[in-house]
Structure formats: C-alpha cells, structure tokens
C-alpha cells in the first residue's frame, strides 16, 4: 500500500481518477470536469515536432576517459591530463525515416555525443560515416526531400534518390558507403562514429590545428544485408542497446583524432574542409586518445533522448569550427531547429544543461527557469540582466579574454561569389574505397545499387554508370552487368505474366 497521494499538476490531491463528473447515468458531462479536461488537454500536447532528420533515436549516458594528454594541441580542459574522465550522452539515430520507421533502414546513422565538460558542453554531432553526400549546405533540403518518401504516394522512392545522385557526383563517395555492407549496421554498438567535419584545436600558444575525430567500435564492425534486416523488428537496435547496458555489457569505442597543421592544410592536395572527402590514414595517421563507454540507460525516453538537443555550435575553449561549408551552416541550423522543436530554453533541460556554472545575460522565453540540478532554475533571479554593468564586485559575470580563439585565417586569395564545386574531384576517394573492398563486399555493393538504380530512368542510369566508371572501371562494369541481369529478370517476369 503506497502512501503517495495522486495529485493534479497543481499538487492538489485527487479523489477519483477513474470516473468523469456526469449529469446522471444517461446525461452529459459537466463543465466542472477540469480534472478530465486537464488530462485530455495535456495528452493533446504530448508530442513535440519530430526532427525532420534523425527523428528515430536511441540514447544512453556514459563516460569518456582520456588516455593521452593533448595539452600540446588544445586548451580544452577535458583533453588535458591523461586519465581525466568526462560524463557523456550519446544519441544514435537513423537519418531519413520518421519516428514510425525501422531501426534497420539502409541509411547513415547519427552518432551525436554531448561531453559535459567543466568548461561547458561540447557536442560532436557526427555520423557513422566519415563523409557526407554534399559539400554545399544549400543542397541539404533538396537532398533530404529526394531521399524521403514520395510526396504523392508517401512510399519510398529509389528513382528519386538516384535522380539526386545522378545530378550530384559529389555524393558518389558517401553513396558508395551507404550501398556497401556498412549501409545497415547490425546494431548501434557495432559501428564507428566520425566527426565527419574537420574541426579544430587551439593551444595555449595560440596555434591552431585541424582535427577529424574517429570513434572506432570495440565491439567490431557487424553489418546486415537487406534480407537480414527485413526479418528484424523495427525497434531492434533500441532493444539491443537497452538490453546490453542492462546486462552490464557496456559498449565502448576507442577515440582517435587525425591532426593536420595549418601549414599542411595550405598545401595539401585535397581540400581539408570538403565534407565529401576523408584524410587518408597514410598521410594523417589516427592518434589514439581515449575510450568512450556507455554505462547507463535513460530514465525517461522523452525527457532525455527525445529532448536531447545537440549542436555543432556547442563548443568549448580549445575546440573550434573550421571553414567546412556544411559545418558553418549547421552552426546556425541545429540550434535553430531546437529553438523550434523544444523551445528557446532547451539548454535548461537536465539532459542538455551543462554540469558547470552557467552565467549569462539572456532571460525569459517559454519555460524559463526549468528546474535543473546543474543550472539556474530561477531565470537567474534578481541578478543584473544587462552587460556591461558596474556590478562586478557583486558577482556579475564578465568575459574571459584568455579563452579567445586565435583568428581564423583566410586560406586563399579571397573573393565572394557563388562557389560552384561541381568540377572538383568527386571520384578518386570513391574508387579508393571500392578497391579496398573484398569480393563479398563488392558483390553486396553492386547488388544493393542495382536494386534501386534499376527503378530509375534510363538517363539517370547512364549518368550513374558514368560516375562509377570515373571511380573505377570495374565498379561501372559490374553495376552495368547487374542492371542487365535485373532487366532480364524483369523482362522474363513481364513475358511470363
Ligand atoms: P585505409 O586502408 O587506411 O583505411 C580504410 C578505412 O576504410 C578504414 O578506416 C576502414 O574502417 C574503412 N572501411 C572499410 N570498408 C568500408 C566500407 N565499406 N565503408 C566505409 N568504410 C570502410 O585507407 P585510406 O585512409 O587511404 O582511405 C581509403 C578509403 O577508405 C577512403 O576513400 C574512404 O572511402 C574509406 N575510409 C577512410 C577513412 C579515413 O578516415 N581515412 C575512414 C573510413 C573510411 P575500419 O577500420 O572500421 O574497418
């Protein structure tokens, strides 16, 4: 027998939560059913807008342990002093499908990590792929529309997907990864995570370094074919993560960075800020820096995983952005999405709140003063709300110039105009990937491509074949043969029908 009394949201005890107040057995309900109305009105508002991308997610808490002191490269507090530990929250997701889709779509996976450092939260809002489909953010809405459901039928539309890719050779590298065996991870635990973008470090001497992050799974890479995935329950990856953590089988990743100096960036043959390109390991070897381990499931999916708000603009002293054009756009677009979805004060929610003091002059807005154990829960009370002010002796916060980022260099003769990158090398690295695949991986890649591409228009197929040929002649030959086989099967089927 519990001694907890059921209450309304204003804390008053509830006498009866099962029966509405009614004008007799056969009569209508009355207007003083405010308890019933409160329940229904709140129920109507249980959902916040679904993320347009990365809607379907799984999250867990854990710890990042630094194994290599990085003071030479960065002033970031959590990266100085081997052995230091930092709490993290990691949200995995598929990208294209809505909340109602499957965990096992052939789709990149989001790999977003919030590091709750003592100098504020750093979010690495990455994916399980080291590159992305586009290098210019102006294409993002068109790209996503082409990969989601058909606007008329509300069905998957492979022809539209390939139509976008045929018109954008810059997608070939990422498309090759997506159609490879890695396109459907066996679980969230069995895949790598990458910053994909080039980020930066800067140190106490004011030197900047360009950095790519790689989280390599310690569970080993494990993948599924389309046929394997078709037989699995849509929520299987969520179940796998929750169960593994509940069993005490804590999934972990080895954290590595690739580091490029500013001088190397000036002369390197590949644009280091192009999101469709990797830095070859032979030129920029992985440097192991620590372990990331997940060890705690969320208590409440909506409050934590659904309301988690990651943004590449959540940076800390010693970690900066880079001229990567897609990253630059995400610095705006991600916090904008969270202000719309969760609200102007999304950063006050416990999952998003820093674990260090927060002092600023922003005030008010919807839900200001959300109760949070780590942050202000009183909208900063009576503290002064403008800057500059004359109240430093009373504890009013002031900027700290010692954490100023060194000036960002402009790396070329500057001009301002629409930058058309369509003539860049879109093919070499896709070819490098194809050539490192085993025979089995190549077969999976070719069959996966042929399945979707065979449904596209002839002109789309021709443009895609031309792209494959520029990456590797064998890549194109095999896709061509697979398309002919698919066509033959299709013709045989039509003849027999
Ligand atoms: P390396 O041989 O040094 O590295 C190859 C990388 O490819 C490994 O990190 C491996 O990851 C990864 N890989 C293997 N199969 C696949 C696949 N089907 N999809 C995605 N990644 C895969 O070569 P380079 O550094 O010279 O790069 C060659 C190509 O490898 C690149 O063009 C790129 O497509 C791919 N790649 C490169 C990465 C990089 O940062 N250099 C990162 C990931 C991919 P793992 O160790 O987990 O098996």
Coordinates of N, CA, C and O in Angstrom, one line a residue, residues 275-387:
X275 N 33.5 18.2 -47.0 CA 32.8 17.1 -46.2 C 32.6 15.8 -47.0 O 32.3 14.8 -46.5
X276 N 32.9 15.9 -48.3 CA 32.8 14.6 -49.1 C 34.1 13.9 -49.2 O 34.2 12.9 -49.9
X277 N 35.1 14.4 -48.5 CA 36.5 13.7 -48.5 C 37.0 13.3 -47.2 O 36.7 14.0 -46.2
X278 N 37.7 12.2 -47.2 CA 38.5 11.8 -45.9 C 39.9 12.3 -46.1 O 40.3 12.7 -47.1
X279 N 40.6 12.2 -44.9 CA 42.1 12.4 -45.0 C 42.7 11.0 -44.9 O 42.4 10.2 -43.9
X280 N 43.4 10.5 -45.9 CA 43.9 9.1 -45.9 C 44.8 8.9 -44.6 O 45.5 9.8 -44.2
X281 N 44.6 7.7 -44.1 CA 45.3 7.4 -42.8 C 46.8 7.4 -43.1 O 47.6 7.7 -42.2
X282 N 47.3 7.1 -44.3 CA 48.7 7.1 -44.6 C 49.3 8.5 -44.5 O 50.5 8.6 -44.1
X283 N 48.5 9.5 -44.8 CA 49.0 10.9 -44.7 C 48.8 11.4 -43.3 O 49.6 12.2 -42.8
X284 N 47.7 11.1 -42.6 CA 47.3 11.6 -41.3 C 46.9 10.5 -40.4 O 45.7 10.2 -40.4
X285 N 47.9 9.8 -39.8 CA 47.5 8.6 -39.0 C 46.6 8.9 -37.9 O 46.6 10.0 -37.3
X286 N 45.9 7.9 -37.5 CA 45.0 8.0 -36.3 C 45.9 8.1 -35.1 O 46.8 7.3 -34.9
X287 N 45.5 9.0 -34.2 CA 46.2 9.1 -32.9 C 45.2 8.7 -31.8 O 44.1 9.4 -31.7
X288 N 45.5 7.6 -31.1 CA 44.5 7.2 -30.1 C 44.5 8.1 -28.9 O 45.6 8.4 -28.4
X289 N 43.4 8.5 -28.4 CA 43.3 9.5 -27.3 C 42.5 9.1 -26.1 O 42.5 9.7 -25.1
X290 N 41.7 8.0 -26.3 CA 40.8 7.7 -25.1 C 39.8 6.6 -25.4 O 39.7 6.1 -26.5
X291 N 38.9 6.4 -24.4 CA 37.9 5.4 -24.5 C 36.5 6.1 -24.2 O 36.5 6.8 -23.2
X292 N 35.5 5.8 -25.0 CA 34.2 6.3 -24.7 C 33.3 5.0 -24.4 O 33.3 4.1 -25.2
X293 N 32.7 5.0 -23.2 CA 31.9 3.8 -22.8 C 30.5 4.3 -22.4 O 30.4 5.3 -21.7
X294 N 29.5 3.5 -22.8 CA 28.1 3.8 -22.4 C 27.8 2.9 -21.3 O 28.0 1.7 -21.4
X295 N 27.2 3.4 -20.2 CA 27.0 2.5 -19.0 C 25.7 2.8 -18.3 O 25.4 2.3 -17.2
X296 N 24.8 3.7 -18.8 CA 23.6 4.0 -18.1 C 22.5 4.3 -19.1 O 22.6 5.2 -20.0
X297 N 21.4 3.6 -19.0 CA 20.2 3.9 -19.9 C 19.5 5.1 -19.3 O 19.6 5.5 -18.1
X298 N 18.7 5.7 -20.2 CA 17.9 6.9 -19.7 C 16.8 6.4 -18.8 O 16.4 5.2 -18.8
X299 N 16.4 7.3 -18.0 CA 15.2 7.0 -17.1 C 13.9 7.3 -17.8 O 12.9 6.7 -17.5
X300 N 13.9 8.2 -18.7 CA 12.7 8.6 -19.4 C 13.1 9.0 -20.8 O 13.8 10.0 -21.1
X301 N 12.5 8.2 -21.8 CA 12.9 8.4 -23.2 C 12.6 9.8 -23.7 O 13.5 10.4 -24.3
X302 N 11.4 10.3 -23.4 CA 11.0 11.6 -24.0 C 11.9 12.7 -23.4 O 12.5 13.5 -24.1
X303 N 12.0 12.7 -22.1 CA 12.7 13.8 -21.4 C 14.2 13.8 -21.8 O 14.7 14.9 -22.0
X304 N 14.8 12.7 -22.0 CA 16.2 12.7 -22.3 C 16.5 12.5 -23.8 O 17.0 13.4 -24.4
X305 N 16.2 11.3 -24.3 CA 16.6 11.1 -25.7 C 15.8 12.0 -26.7 O 16.4 12.5 -27.6
X306 N 14.5 12.2 -26.5 CA 13.8 13.0 -27.5 C 14.1 14.4 -27.4 O 14.1 15.2 -28.3
X307 N 14.3 14.9 -26.1 CA 14.5 16.3 -25.9 C 16.0 16.7 -26.0 O 16.4 17.9 -25.8
X308 N 16.9 15.7 -26.2 CA 18.3 16.0 -26.3 C 18.5 16.9 -27.4 O 18.0 16.7 -28.5
X309 N 19.3 18.0 -27.2 CA 19.5 19.0 -28.3 C 21.0 19.1 -28.5 O 21.7 19.7 -27.7
X310 N 21.4 18.5 -29.6 CA 22.9 18.6 -29.9 C 23.1 19.7 -31.0 O 22.3 19.9 -31.9
X311 N 24.2 20.4 -30.8 CA 24.5 21.4 -31.9 C 26.0 21.5 -32.0 O 26.7 21.6 -31.0
X312 N 26.5 21.5 -33.3 CA 27.9 21.8 -33.5 C 28.4 23.1 -33.0 O 29.6 23.3 -32.8
X313 N 27.4 24.0 -32.7 CA 27.8 25.3 -32.1 C 28.1 25.2 -30.6 O 28.5 26.2 -30.0
X314 N 27.8 24.1 -30.0 CA 28.2 23.9 -28.6 C 29.6 23.5 -28.6 O 30.0 22.3 -28.6
X315 N 30.5 24.5 -28.5 CA 31.9 24.4 -28.5 C 32.5 24.8 -27.1 O 31.8 25.5 -26.4
X316 N 33.7 24.4 -26.8 CA 34.3 24.8 -25.6 C 35.7 25.4 -25.9 O 36.2 25.1 -27.0
X317 N 36.3 26.1 -25.0 CA 37.6 26.7 -25.3 C 38.6 25.6 -25.7 O 38.7 24.6 -25.0
X318 N 39.3 25.8 -26.8 CA 40.3 24.9 -27.2 C 39.7 24.0 -28.4 O 40.5 23.3 -29.0
X319 N 38.4 24.0 -28.6 CA 37.8 23.3 -29.7 C 37.1 24.3 -30.6 O 36.2 25.0 -30.0
X320 N 37.3 24.3 -31.9 CA 36.7 25.3 -32.7 C 36.1 24.7 -33.9 O 36.2 23.4 -34.2
X321 N 35.4 25.5 -34.7 CA 34.8 25.0 -36.0 C 35.9 25.1 -37.1 O 37.1 25.2 -36.7
X322 N 35.6 25.0 -38.3 CA 36.5 25.1 -39.4 C 35.8 25.7 -40.6 O 34.6 25.9 -40.5
X323 N 36.5 26.0 -41.7 CA 35.8 26.6 -42.8 C 34.9 25.6 -43.6 O 34.3 26.0 -44.6
X324 N 34.7 24.4 -43.1 CA 33.8 23.4 -43.8 C 32.5 24.1 -44.0 O 31.8 24.5 -43.0
X325 N 32.0 24.2 -45.2 CA 30.8 25.0 -45.5 C 29.6 24.4 -44.9 O 28.6 25.1 -44.5
X326 N 29.5 23.0 -44.9 CA 28.3 22.4 -44.3 C 28.3 22.6 -42.8 O 27.3 22.9 -42.2
X327 N 29.5 22.5 -42.2 CA 29.6 22.8 -40.7 C 29.1 24.2 -40.4 O 28.4 24.4 -39.4
X328 N 29.6 25.1 -41.2 CA 29.2 26.5 -41.0 C 27.7 26.7 -41.0 O 27.1 27.3 -40.1
X329 N 27.0 26.0 -41.9 CA 25.5 26.1 -41.9 C 24.9 25.4 -40.7 O 23.9 25.9 -40.2
X330 N 25.5 24.3 -40.3 CA 24.9 23.6 -39.2 C 25.1 24.4 -37.9 O 24.3 24.2 -36.9
X331 N 26.1 25.2 -37.8 CA 26.3 26.1 -36.6 C 25.0 26.9 -36.4 O 24.6 27.3 -35.3
X332 N 24.3 27.3 -37.5 CA 23.1 28.0 -37.4 C 21.9 27.1 -37.3 O 21.0 27.2 -36.5
X333 N 21.9 26.1 -38.2 CA 20.6 25.3 -38.4 C 20.3 24.4 -37.2 O 19.1 24.3 -36.9
X334 N 21.3 23.9 -36.5 CA 20.9 23.0 -35.4 C 20.3 23.7 -34.2 O 19.2 23.3 -33.7
X335 N 20.9 24.8 -33.6 CA 20.2 25.5 -32.6 C 18.9 26.1 -33.0 O 17.9 26.1 -32.2
X336 N 18.8 26.4 -34.3 CA 17.5 27.0 -34.8 C 16.4 25.9 -34.7 O 15.3 26.1 -34.3
X337 N 16.8 24.6 -35.1 CA 15.9 23.5 -35.0 C 15.4 23.3 -33.6 O 14.3 23.0 -33.3
X338 N 16.3 23.4 -32.6 CA 16.0 23.1 -31.2 C 15.1 24.2 -30.6 O 14.2 23.9 -29.8
X339 N 15.4 25.4 -31.1 CA 14.5 26.5 -30.6 C 13.1 26.3 -31.1 O 12.1 26.5 -30.3
X340 N 12.9 25.8 -32.3 CA 11.6 25.5 -32.8 C 11.0 24.2 -32.2 O 9.9 24.3 -31.7
X341 N 11.8 23.2 -32.0 CA 11.2 21.9 -31.5 C 11.0 21.9 -30.0 O 9.9 21.5 -29.6
X342 N 12.0 22.3 -29.3 CA 11.9 22.2 -27.8 C 11.7 23.6 -27.2 O 11.0 23.6 -26.1
X343 N 12.2 24.6 -27.7 CA 12.0 25.9 -27.2 C 13.3 26.7 -27.0 O 14.4 26.1 -27.0
X344 N 13.1 28.0 -26.7 CA 14.2 28.9 -26.6 C 15.1 28.5 -25.4 O 16.3 28.8 -25.4
X345 N 14.5 27.9 -24.4 CA 15.3 27.5 -23.2 C 15.6 26.0 -23.2 O 15.8 25.4 -22.1
X346 N 15.8 25.4 -24.4 CA 16.0 23.9 -24.4 C 17.3 23.6 -23.6 O 17.4 22.5 -23.1
X347 N 18.2 24.5 -23.6 CA 19.5 24.2 -22.9 C 19.4 24.1 -21.4 O 20.3 23.7 -20.7
X348 N 18.2 24.5 -20.8 CA 18.0 24.4 -19.4 C 17.5 23.0 -19.0 O 17.5 22.7 -17.8
X349 N 17.1 22.2 -19.9 CA 16.6 20.8 -19.6 C 17.8 20.0 -19.0 O 18.9 20.1 -19.5
X350 N 17.5 19.1 -18.1 CA 18.6 18.4 -17.5 C 19.5 17.7 -18.5 O 20.8 17.7 -18.3
X351 N 19.0 17.0 -19.5 CA 19.9 16.3 -20.5 C 20.8 17.3 -21.2 O 21.9 16.9 -21.6
X352 N 20.3 18.5 -21.4 CA 21.1 19.5 -22.2 C 21.9 20.4 -21.3 O 22.8 21.1 -21.8
X353 N 21.6 20.5 -20.0 CA 22.3 21.5 -19.2 C 23.7 21.2 -18.9 O 24.0 20.0 -18.6
X354 N 24.6 22.2 -18.9 CA 26.0 22.0 -18.6 C 26.1 21.5 -17.1 O 25.2 21.8 -16.3
X355 N 27.2 20.8 -16.8 CA 27.4 20.4 -15.4 C 28.4 21.4 -14.8 O 29.1 21.0 -13.9
X356 N 28.4 22.6 -15.2 CA 29.3 23.6 -14.6 C 28.4 24.9 -14.5 O 27.4 25.0 -15.2
X357 N 28.8 25.8 -13.7 CA 28.0 27.0 -13.6 C 27.8 27.7 -14.9 O 28.6 27.7 -15.8
X358 N 26.5 28.2 -15.1 CA 26.1 29.0 -16.3 C 25.8 30.4 -15.9 O 24.9 30.6 -15.0
X359 N 26.4 31.4 -16.4 CA 26.2 32.8 -16.1 C 26.1 33.6 -17.3 O 27.1 33.7 -18.1
X360 N 24.9 34.1 -17.6 CA 24.8 35.0 -18.8 C 23.7 36.0 -18.6 O 23.1 36.0 -17.6
X361 N 23.5 36.8 -19.7 CA 22.5 37.9 -19.5 C 21.3 37.6 -20.4 O 20.5 38.5 -20.6
X362 N 21.1 36.4 -20.9 CA 19.9 36.1 -21.6 C 18.8 35.7 -20.6 O 19.1 35.1 -19.5
X363 N 17.6 36.1 -20.8 CA 16.5 36.0 -19.9 C 15.2 35.6 -20.6 O 15.0 35.8 -21.8
X364 N 14.3 35.0 -19.8 CA 12.9 34.9 -20.1 C 12.7 33.9 -21.3 O 13.5 33.0 -21.5
X365 N 11.6 34.0 -22.0 CA 11.2 33.0 -23.0 C 10.4 31.9 -22.4 O 10.3 31.7 -21.2
X366 N 9.8 31.1 -23.3 CA 9.0 30.0 -22.8 C 9.7 29.1 -21.9 O 10.8 28.7 -22.2
X367 N 9.1 28.7 -20.8 CA 9.6 27.8 -19.8 C 10.9 28.2 -19.2 O 11.7 27.4 -18.7
X368 N 11.2 29.5 -19.1 CA 12.4 30.0 -18.5 C 12.4 29.6 -17.0 O 11.4 29.7 -16.3
X369 N 13.5 29.1 -16.5 CA 13.5 28.7 -15.1 C 13.2 27.2 -14.9 O 12.8 26.8 -13.8
X370 N 13.3 26.4 -15.9 CA 13.1 25.0 -15.8 C 14.0 24.4 -14.7 O 15.2 24.7 -14.6
X371 N 13.4 23.6 -13.8 CA 14.2 23.1 -12.7 C 15.3 22.2 -13.2 O 15.1 21.3 -14.0
X372 N 16.5 22.4 -12.8 CA 17.6 21.6 -13.3 C 18.7 21.7 -12.2 O 19.1 22.7 -11.7
X373 N 19.2 20.5 -11.8 CA 20.1 20.5 -10.7 C 21.5 21.2 -10.9 O 22.2 21.5 -10.0
X374 N 21.8 21.4 -12.2 CA 23.2 21.8 -12.5 C 23.2 23.3 -12.9 O 24.2 23.9 -13.1
X375 N 22.0 23.9 -13.1 CA 22.0 25.2 -13.8 C 21.0 26.1 -13.0 O 20.3 25.6 -12.1
X376 N 20.9 27.3 -13.5 CA 19.9 28.2 -12.8 C 18.5 27.7 -13.0 O 18.1 27.4 -14.1
X377 N 17.7 27.6 -11.9 CA 16.3 27.2 -12.0 C 15.4 28.3 -11.7 O 14.2 28.1 -11.5
X378 N 16.0 29.5 -11.7 CA 15.2 30.7 -11.3 C 15.3 31.8 -12.3 O 15.1 33.0 -11.9
X379 N 15.6 31.5 -13.5 CA 15.7 32.6 -14.6 C 16.8 33.6 -14.1 O 16.7 34.8 -14.4
X380 N 17.7 33.2 -13.3 CA 18.8 34.0 -12.7 C 18.3 35.0 -11.7 O 19.0 36.0 -11.5
X381 N 17.1 34.8 -11.2 CA 16.6 35.6 -10.1 C 16.7 37.1 -10.3 O 16.3 37.6 -11.3
X382 N 17.3 37.7 -9.2 CA 17.3 39.2 -9.2 C 18.7 39.7 -9.8 O 18.9 40.9 -9.8
X383 N 19.5 38.7 -10.4 CA 20.8 39.2 -10.9 C 20.6 40.2 -12.0 O 19.6 40.1 -12.8
X384 N 21.6 41.0 -12.2 CA 21.5 42.1 -13.2 C 21.4 41.4 -14.6 O 22.0 40.3 -14.9
X385 N 20.6 42.0 -15.5 CA 20.3 41.3 -16.8 C 20.8 42.1 -18.0 O 20.3 42.0 -19.1
X386 N 21.8 43.0 -17.8 CA 22.4 43.6 -18.9 C 23.9 43.7 -18.7 O 24.4 43.7 -17.6
X387 N 24.6 43.8 -19.9 CA 26.1 43.9 -19.9 C 26.5 44.9 -20.9 O 25.9 45.0 -22.0

